[in-house]
Short mmCIF file of C-alpha atoms in Angstrom, two decimals:
data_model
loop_
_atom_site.label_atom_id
_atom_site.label_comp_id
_atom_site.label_asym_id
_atom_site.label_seq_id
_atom_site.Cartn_x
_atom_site.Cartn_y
_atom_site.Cartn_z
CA UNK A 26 4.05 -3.18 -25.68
CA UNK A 27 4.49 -6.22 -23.47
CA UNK A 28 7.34 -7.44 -21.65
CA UNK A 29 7.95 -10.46 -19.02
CA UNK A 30 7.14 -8.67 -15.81
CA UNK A 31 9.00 -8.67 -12.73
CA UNK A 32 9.07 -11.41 -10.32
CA UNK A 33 6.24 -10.88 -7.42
CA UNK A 34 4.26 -12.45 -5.12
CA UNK A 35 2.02 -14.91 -6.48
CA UNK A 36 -1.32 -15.16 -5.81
CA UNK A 37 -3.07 -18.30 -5.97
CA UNK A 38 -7.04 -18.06 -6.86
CA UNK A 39 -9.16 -19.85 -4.37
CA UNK A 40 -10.97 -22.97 -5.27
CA UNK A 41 -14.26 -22.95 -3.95
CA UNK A 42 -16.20 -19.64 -3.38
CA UNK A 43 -15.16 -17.98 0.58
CA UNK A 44 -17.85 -16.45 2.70
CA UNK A 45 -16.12 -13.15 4.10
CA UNK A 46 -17.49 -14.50 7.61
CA UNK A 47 -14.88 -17.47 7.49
CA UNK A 48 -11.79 -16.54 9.31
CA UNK A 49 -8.15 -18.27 8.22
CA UNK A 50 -5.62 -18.73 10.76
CA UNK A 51 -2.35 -18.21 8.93
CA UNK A 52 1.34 -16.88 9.05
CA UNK A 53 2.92 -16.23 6.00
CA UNK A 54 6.42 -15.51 4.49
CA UNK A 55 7.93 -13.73 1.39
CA UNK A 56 11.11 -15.53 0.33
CA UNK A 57 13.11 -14.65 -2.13
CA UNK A 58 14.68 -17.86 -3.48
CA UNK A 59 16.09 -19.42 -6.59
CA UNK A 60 14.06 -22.58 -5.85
CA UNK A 61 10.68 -23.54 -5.85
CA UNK A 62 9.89 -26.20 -2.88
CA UNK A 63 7.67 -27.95 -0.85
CA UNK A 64 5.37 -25.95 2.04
CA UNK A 65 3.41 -26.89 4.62
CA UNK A 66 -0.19 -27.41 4.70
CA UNK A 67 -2.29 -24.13 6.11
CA UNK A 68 -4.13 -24.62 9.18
CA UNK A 69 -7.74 -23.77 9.03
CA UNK A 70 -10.78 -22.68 10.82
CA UNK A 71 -13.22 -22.94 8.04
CA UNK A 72 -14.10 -26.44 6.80
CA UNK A 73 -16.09 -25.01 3.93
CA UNK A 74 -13.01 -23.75 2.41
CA UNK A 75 -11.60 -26.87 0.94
CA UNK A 76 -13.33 -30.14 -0.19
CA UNK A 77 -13.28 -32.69 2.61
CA UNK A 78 -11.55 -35.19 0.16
CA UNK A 79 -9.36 -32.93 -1.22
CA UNK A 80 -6.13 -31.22 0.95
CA UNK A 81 -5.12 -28.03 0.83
CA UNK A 82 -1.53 -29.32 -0.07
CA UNK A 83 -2.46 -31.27 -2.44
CA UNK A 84 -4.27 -28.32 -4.38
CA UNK A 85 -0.87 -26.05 -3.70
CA UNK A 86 0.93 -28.91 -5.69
CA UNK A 87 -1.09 -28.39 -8.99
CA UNK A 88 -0.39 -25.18 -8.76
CA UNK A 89 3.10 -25.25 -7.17
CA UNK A 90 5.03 -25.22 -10.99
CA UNK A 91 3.64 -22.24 -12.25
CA UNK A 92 6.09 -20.70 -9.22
CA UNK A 93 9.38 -22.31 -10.72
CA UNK A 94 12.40 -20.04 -11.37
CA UNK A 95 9.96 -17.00 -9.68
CA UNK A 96 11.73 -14.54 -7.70
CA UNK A 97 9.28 -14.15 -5.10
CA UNK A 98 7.35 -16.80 -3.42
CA UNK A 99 5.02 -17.52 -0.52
CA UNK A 100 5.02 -19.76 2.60
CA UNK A 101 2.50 -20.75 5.11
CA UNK A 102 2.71 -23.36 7.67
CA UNK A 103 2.06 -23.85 11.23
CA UNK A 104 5.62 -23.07 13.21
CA UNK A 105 5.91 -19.80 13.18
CA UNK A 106 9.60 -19.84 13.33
CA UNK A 107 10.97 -22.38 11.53
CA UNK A 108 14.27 -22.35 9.40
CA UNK A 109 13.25 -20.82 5.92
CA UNK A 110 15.79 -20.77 2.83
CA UNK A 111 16.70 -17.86 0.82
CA UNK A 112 15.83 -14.17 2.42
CA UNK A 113 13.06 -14.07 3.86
CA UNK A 114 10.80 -11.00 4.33
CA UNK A 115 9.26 -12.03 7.73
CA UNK A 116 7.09 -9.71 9.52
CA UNK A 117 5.35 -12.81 11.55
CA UNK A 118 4.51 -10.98 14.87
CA UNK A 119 4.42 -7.46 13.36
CA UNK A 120 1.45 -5.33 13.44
CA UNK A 121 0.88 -2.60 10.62
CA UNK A 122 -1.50 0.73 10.56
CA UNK A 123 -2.36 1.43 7.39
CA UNK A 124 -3.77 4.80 6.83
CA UNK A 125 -6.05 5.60 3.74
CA UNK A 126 -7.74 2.61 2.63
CA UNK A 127 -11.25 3.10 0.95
CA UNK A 128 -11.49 0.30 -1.30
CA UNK A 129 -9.71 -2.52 -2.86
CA UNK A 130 -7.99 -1.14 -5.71
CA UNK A 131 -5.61 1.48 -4.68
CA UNK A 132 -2.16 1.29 -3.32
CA UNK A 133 -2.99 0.67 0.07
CA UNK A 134 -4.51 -2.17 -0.37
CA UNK A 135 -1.71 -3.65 -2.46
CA UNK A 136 0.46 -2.87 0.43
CA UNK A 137 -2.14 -4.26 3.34
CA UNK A 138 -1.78 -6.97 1.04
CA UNK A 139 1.87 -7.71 0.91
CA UNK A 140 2.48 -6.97 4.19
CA UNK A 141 -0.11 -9.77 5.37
CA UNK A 142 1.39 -12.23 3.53
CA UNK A 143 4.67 -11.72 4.98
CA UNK A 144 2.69 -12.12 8.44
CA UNK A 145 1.88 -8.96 9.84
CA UNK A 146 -1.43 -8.32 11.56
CA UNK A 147 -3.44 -5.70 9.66
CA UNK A 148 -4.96 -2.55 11.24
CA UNK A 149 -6.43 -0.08 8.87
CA UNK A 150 -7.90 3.92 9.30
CA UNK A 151 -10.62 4.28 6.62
CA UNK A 152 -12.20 7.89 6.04
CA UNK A 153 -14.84 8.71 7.81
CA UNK A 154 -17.25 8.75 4.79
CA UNK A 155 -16.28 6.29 3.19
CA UNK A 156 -16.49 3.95 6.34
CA UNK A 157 -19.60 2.90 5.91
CA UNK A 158 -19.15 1.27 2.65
CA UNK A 159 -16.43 0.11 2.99
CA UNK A 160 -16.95 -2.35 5.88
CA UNK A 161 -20.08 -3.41 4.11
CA UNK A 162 -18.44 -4.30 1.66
CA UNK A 163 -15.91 -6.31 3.63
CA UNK A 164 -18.49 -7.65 5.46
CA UNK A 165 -20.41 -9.18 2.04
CA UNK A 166 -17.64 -10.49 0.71
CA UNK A 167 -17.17 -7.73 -2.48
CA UNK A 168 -13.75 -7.60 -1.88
CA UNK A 169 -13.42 -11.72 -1.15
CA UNK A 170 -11.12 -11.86 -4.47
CA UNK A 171 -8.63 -9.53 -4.13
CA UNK A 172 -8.55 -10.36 -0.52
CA UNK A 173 -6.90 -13.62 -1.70
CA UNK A 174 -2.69 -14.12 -0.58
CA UNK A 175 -0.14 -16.28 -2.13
CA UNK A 176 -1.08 -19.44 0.39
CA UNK A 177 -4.90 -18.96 -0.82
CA UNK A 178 -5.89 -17.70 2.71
CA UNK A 179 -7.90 -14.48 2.81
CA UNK A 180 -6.26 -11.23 4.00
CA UNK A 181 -7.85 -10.34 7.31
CA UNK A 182 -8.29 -6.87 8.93
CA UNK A 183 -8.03 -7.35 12.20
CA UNK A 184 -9.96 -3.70 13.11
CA UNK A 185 -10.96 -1.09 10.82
CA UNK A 186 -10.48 2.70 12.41
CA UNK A 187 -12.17 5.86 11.36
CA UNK A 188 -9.92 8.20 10.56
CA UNK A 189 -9.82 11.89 9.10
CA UNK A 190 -6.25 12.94 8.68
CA UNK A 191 -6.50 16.48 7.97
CA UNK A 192 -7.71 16.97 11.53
CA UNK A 193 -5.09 16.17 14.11
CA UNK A 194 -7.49 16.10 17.80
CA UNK A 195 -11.07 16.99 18.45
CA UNK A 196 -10.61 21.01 19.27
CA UNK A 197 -9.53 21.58 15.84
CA UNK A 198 -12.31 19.79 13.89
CA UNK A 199 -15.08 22.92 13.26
CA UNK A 200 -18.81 22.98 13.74
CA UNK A 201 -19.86 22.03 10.06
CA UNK A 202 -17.91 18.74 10.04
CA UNK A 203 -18.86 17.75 13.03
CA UNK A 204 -22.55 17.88 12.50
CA UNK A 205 -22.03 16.88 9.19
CA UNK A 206 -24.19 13.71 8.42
CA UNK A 207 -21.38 11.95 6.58
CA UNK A 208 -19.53 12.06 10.00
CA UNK A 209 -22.39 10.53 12.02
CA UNK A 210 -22.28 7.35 14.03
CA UNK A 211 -18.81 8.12 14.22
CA UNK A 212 -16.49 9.12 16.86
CA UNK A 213 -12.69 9.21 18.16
CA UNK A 214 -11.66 9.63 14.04
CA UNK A 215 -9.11 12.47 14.60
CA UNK A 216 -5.25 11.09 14.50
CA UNK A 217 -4.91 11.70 18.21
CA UNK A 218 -7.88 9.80 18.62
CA UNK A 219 -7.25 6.78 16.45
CA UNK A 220 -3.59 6.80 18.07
CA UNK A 221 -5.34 6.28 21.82
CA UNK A 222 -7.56 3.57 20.20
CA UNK A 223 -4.90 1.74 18.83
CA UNK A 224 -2.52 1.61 22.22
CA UNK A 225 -5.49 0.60 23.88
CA UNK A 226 -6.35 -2.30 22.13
CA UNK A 227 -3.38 -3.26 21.02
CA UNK A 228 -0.29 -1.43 23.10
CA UNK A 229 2.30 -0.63 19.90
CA UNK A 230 2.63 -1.07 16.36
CA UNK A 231 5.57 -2.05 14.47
CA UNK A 232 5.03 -0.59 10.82
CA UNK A 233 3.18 2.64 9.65
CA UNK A 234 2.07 3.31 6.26
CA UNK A 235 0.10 6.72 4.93
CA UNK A 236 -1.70 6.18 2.05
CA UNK A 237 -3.29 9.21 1.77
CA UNK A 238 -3.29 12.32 -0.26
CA UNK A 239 -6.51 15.05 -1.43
CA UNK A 240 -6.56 18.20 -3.56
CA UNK A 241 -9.06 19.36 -4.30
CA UNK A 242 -8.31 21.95 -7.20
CA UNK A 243 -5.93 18.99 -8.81
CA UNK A 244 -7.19 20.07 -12.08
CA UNK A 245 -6.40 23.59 -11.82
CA UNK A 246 -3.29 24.75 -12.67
CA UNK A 247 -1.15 26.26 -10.24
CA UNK A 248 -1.44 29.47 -11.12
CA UNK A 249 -5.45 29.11 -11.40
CA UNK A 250 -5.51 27.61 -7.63
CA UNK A 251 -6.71 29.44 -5.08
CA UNK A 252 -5.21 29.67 -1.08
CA UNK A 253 -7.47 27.03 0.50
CA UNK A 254 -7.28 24.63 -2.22
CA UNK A 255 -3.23 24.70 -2.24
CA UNK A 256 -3.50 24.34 1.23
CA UNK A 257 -5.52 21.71 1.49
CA UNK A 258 -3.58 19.42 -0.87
CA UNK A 259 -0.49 19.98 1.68
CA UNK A 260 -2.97 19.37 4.54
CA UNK A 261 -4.41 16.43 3.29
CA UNK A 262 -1.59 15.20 1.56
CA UNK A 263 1.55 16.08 2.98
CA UNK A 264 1.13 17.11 7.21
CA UNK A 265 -0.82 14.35 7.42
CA UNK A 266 2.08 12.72 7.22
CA UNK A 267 3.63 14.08 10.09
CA UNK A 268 0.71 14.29 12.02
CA UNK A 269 0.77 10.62 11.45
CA UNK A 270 4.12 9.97 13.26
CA UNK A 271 4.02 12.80 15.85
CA UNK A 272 1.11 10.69 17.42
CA UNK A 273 2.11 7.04 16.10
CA UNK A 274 5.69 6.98 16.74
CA UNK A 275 5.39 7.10 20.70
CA UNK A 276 3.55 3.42 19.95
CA UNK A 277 5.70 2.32 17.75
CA UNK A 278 8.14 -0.68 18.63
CA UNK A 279 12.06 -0.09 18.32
CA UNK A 280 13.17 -0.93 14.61
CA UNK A 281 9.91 -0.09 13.36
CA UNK A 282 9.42 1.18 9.95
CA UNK A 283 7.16 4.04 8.33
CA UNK A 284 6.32 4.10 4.49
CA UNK A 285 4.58 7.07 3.09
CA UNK A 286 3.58 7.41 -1.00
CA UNK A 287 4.56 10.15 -3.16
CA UNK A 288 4.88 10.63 -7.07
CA UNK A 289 7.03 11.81 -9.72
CA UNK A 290 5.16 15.01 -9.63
CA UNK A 291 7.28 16.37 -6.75
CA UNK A 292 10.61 17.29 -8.66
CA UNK A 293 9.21 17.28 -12.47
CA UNK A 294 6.88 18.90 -14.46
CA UNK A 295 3.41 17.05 -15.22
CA UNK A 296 0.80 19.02 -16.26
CA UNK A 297 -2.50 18.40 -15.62
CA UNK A 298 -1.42 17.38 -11.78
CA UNK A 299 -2.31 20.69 -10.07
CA UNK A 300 -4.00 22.11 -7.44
CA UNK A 301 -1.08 22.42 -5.13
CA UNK A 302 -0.21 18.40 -5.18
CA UNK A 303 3.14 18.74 -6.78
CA UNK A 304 4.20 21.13 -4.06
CA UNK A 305 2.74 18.92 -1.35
CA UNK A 306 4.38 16.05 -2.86
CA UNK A 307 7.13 17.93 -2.63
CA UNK A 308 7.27 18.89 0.81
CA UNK A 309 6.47 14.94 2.43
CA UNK A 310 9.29 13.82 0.54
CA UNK A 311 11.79 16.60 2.21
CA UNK A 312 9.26 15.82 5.66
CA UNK A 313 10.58 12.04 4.90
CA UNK A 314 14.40 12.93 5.27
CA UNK A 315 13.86 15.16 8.31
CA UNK A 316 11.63 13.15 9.24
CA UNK A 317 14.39 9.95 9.72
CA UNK A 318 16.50 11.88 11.19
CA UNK A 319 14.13 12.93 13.76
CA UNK A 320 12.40 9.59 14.49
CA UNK A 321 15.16 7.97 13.88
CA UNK A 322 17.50 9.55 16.87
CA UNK A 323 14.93 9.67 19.48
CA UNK A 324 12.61 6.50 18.61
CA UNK A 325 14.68 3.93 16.27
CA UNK A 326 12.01 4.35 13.26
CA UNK A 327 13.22 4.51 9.96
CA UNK A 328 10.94 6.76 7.61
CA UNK A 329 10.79 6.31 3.37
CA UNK A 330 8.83 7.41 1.16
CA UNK A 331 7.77 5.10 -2.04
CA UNK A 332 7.67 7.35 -5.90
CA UNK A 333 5.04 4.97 -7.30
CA UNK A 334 4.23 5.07 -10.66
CA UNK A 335 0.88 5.66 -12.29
CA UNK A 336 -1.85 2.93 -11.84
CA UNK A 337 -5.53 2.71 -12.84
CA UNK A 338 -7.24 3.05 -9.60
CA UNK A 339 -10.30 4.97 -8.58
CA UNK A 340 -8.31 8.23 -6.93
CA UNK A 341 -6.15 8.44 -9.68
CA UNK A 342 -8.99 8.13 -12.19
CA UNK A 343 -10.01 11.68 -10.30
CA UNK A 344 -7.11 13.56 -11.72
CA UNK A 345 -8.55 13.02 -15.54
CA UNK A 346 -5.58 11.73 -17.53
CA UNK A 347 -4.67 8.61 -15.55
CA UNK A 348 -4.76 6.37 -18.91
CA UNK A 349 -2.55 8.76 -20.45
CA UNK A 350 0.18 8.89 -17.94
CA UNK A 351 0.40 5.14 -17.90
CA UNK A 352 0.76 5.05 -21.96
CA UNK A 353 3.35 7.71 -21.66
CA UNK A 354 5.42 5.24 -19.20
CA UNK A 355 4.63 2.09 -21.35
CA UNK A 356 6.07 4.25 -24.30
CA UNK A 357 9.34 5.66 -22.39
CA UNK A 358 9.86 3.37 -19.00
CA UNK A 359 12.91 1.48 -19.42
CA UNK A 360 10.75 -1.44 -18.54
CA UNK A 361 7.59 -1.55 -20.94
CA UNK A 362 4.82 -3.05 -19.04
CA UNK A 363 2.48 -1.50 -16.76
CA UNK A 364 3.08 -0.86 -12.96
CA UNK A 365 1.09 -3.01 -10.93
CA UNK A 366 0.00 -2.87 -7.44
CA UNK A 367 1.09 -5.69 -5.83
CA UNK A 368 5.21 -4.34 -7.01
CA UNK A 369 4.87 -1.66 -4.87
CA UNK A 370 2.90 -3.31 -2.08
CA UNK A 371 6.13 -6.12 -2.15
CA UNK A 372 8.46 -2.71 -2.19
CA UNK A 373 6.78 -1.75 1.18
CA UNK A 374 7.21 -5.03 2.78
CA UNK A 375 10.32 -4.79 1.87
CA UNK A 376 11.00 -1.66 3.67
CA UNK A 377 9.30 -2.40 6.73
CA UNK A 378 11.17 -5.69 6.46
CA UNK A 379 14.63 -6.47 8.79
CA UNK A 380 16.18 -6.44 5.12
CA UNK A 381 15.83 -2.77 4.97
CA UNK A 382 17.02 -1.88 8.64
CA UNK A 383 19.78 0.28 7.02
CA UNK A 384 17.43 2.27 4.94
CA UNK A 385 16.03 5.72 6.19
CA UNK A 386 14.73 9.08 4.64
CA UNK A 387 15.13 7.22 0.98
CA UNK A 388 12.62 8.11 -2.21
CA UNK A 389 12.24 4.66 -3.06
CA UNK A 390 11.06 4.75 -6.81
CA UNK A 391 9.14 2.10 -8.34
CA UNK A 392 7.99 3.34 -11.50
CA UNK A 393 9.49 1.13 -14.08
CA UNK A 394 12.71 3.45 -14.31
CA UNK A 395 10.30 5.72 -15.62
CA UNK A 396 12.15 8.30 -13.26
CA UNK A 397 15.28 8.01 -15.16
CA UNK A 398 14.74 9.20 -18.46
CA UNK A 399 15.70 12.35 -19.58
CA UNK A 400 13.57 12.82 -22.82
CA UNK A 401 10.36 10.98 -23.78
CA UNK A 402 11.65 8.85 -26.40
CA UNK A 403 8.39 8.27 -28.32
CA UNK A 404 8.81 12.01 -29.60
CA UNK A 405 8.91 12.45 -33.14
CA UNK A 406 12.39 14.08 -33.12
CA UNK A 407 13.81 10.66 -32.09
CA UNK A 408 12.10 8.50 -35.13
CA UNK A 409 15.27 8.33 -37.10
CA UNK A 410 17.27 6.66 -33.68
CA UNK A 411 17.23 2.78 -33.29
CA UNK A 412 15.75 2.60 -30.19
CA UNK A 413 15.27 -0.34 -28.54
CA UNK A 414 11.87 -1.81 -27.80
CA UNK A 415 10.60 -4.67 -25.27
CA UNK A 416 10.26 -8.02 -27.09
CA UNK A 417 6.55 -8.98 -27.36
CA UNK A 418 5.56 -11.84 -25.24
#
């Protein structure tokens, strides 16, 4: 089934092909407007990014229709504070940590993503392992595409962090990781650690994000998994979370904001999602209210949690039934059309926004409605009701 998706941040494809080396100064703004006008042209560093005959506004014009009577759109220019119309979601001056990126196609890049354009500076905490690759792939360019905002900048990562979150300082990592070859060249990756790092070369953060969750029995039923592996899913995927903000917090600015991801999983039965992660989903969404309160009274941080729905990435393709899950919410959703990324990414921003300054220990869910429903309406017992399907676009 298709439907006319929700409004969201556009993303205009670049025009000429961007060496990863080229760096973009850029601030940039989510506005949610009625109106599609005018911006200003992006300043540049790279002159290889643009013709020399051919402007950078004038290219934003072609494409500047396809963004009337869009709910969302983008804006660069070079005052950082000028007057914008409709409500913005400015986080110009900001500076995110965003825990758990590996790649470029999982939730945490979607919200690195949003949160750039709005005009935060981007820190990130990659897993030790998977360092490696991933900054060689930033480095060559791999993920040049999807690095791509709404202004036609490139996202930039201002320092990528090694970071294990299941191990909270350096006296409780044991002997077998630490002379584990995966692990070397690396150092300072435990979340005390990475906190230091990050107040000394930066001083404070403003927004936190945890993108991270591991079970490693996920495809064992509960009552097939054993001790260690249950534990580990709530080590990996749910303390981490509050190992996260015991150590962040005391760097974080006043007002800031703290987005963690859970799923569906955590207060209804799906099968196949095992291991011990629908417990330790669970537990980081009751973590998330306590949580607020706690951060909230002694450092001003609020603390949410986003239900995402399901989405074709490379961890989720580890659980097995992925496609599955995402045909079951195309079939019963209220809204029938898949979940994409970049809506939860623009959810975050929005959380870690001013707009949100009221909202604390909230399960934001942005599934589609899929949370809603009751019954799976494409049953068979239901094939006599007229229900109501999504026009075909």
């Amino acid at each position: 089934m298709a439907a006319t998706a929700t409004p969201s941040t556009q993303i205009v494809p670049p025009k000429s092909c961007i060496s990863a080396s080229h760096r973009i100064s850029r601030s940039s703004i989510v506005c949610f407007t009625n109106e599609t006008k005018a911006t200003s042209s992006t300043k540049l560093r790279s002159s290889s990014f643009l013709p020399a005959t051919q402007s950078f506004a004038k290219i934003y014009d072609c494409n500047r229709l396809r963004l009337e009577r869009r709910g969302i759109k983008a804006m660069s220019g070079a005052s950082d504070k000028q007057t914008l119309p409709g409500l913005p979601v400015d986080l110009r001056g900001k500076r995110a940590f965003i825990a758990g990126i590996a790649d470029d196609n999982g939730y945490g890049w979607a919200i690195a993503k949003s949160l750039a354009a709005a005009g935060a500076e981007i820190l990130v905490g990659t897993w030790v392992p998977a360092l490696n690759i991933f900054e060689t792939s930033l480095r060559r360019g791999k993920f040049d595409e999807s690095r791509v905002l709404p202004d036609g900048s490139l996202m930039e990562i201002t320092k990528v962090y090694p970071l294990d979150a299941v191990f909270d300082c350096p006296e409780d990592v044991p002997e077998d990781v630490k002379t584990n070859k995966r692990y070397a060249g690396s150092s300072k990756w435990t979340v005390k650690e990475v906190a230091e790092s990050v107040k000394q070369d930066f001083g404070t953060i403003d927004i936190l994000v945890h993108s991270l969750a591991n079970g490693p029995e996920v495809s064992k039923p509960i009552l097939e998994t054993s001790r260690n592996g249950y534990l580990a899913a709530i080590s990996a995927s749910s303390y981490s979370f509050v190992s996260l903000l015991k150590h962040f917090v005391p760097i974080m600015n006043p007002g800031g904001s703290t987005i963690s991801l859970t799923y569906i999983a955590s207060e209804k039965i799906i099968p196949g999602y095992g291991g011990g992660m629908s417990s330790a989903k669970a537990a980081l969404e009751s973590d998330t209210k306590v949580l607020a309160f706690e951060a909230g009274r002694k450092h001003n941080v609020r603390v949410n949690t986003i239900s995402a729905g399901p989405l074709r990435s490379r961890a989720a393709k580890a659980i097995g039934f992925i496609d599955m899950m995402i045909d079951y919410s195309l079939e019963n959703a209220p809204l029938q059309k898949e979940l994409t990324a970049d809506e939860v990414g623009n959810a975050a921003a929005f959380l870690a926004s001013p707009l949100a300054s009221a909202i604390t220990g909230a399960v934001v869910y942005v599934d589609n409605g899929l949370n809603a429903m009751g019954v799976g309406v494409d049953s068979p017992v239901f094939r006599d009701l007229d229900i109501p399907k999504a026009q075909k676009s």
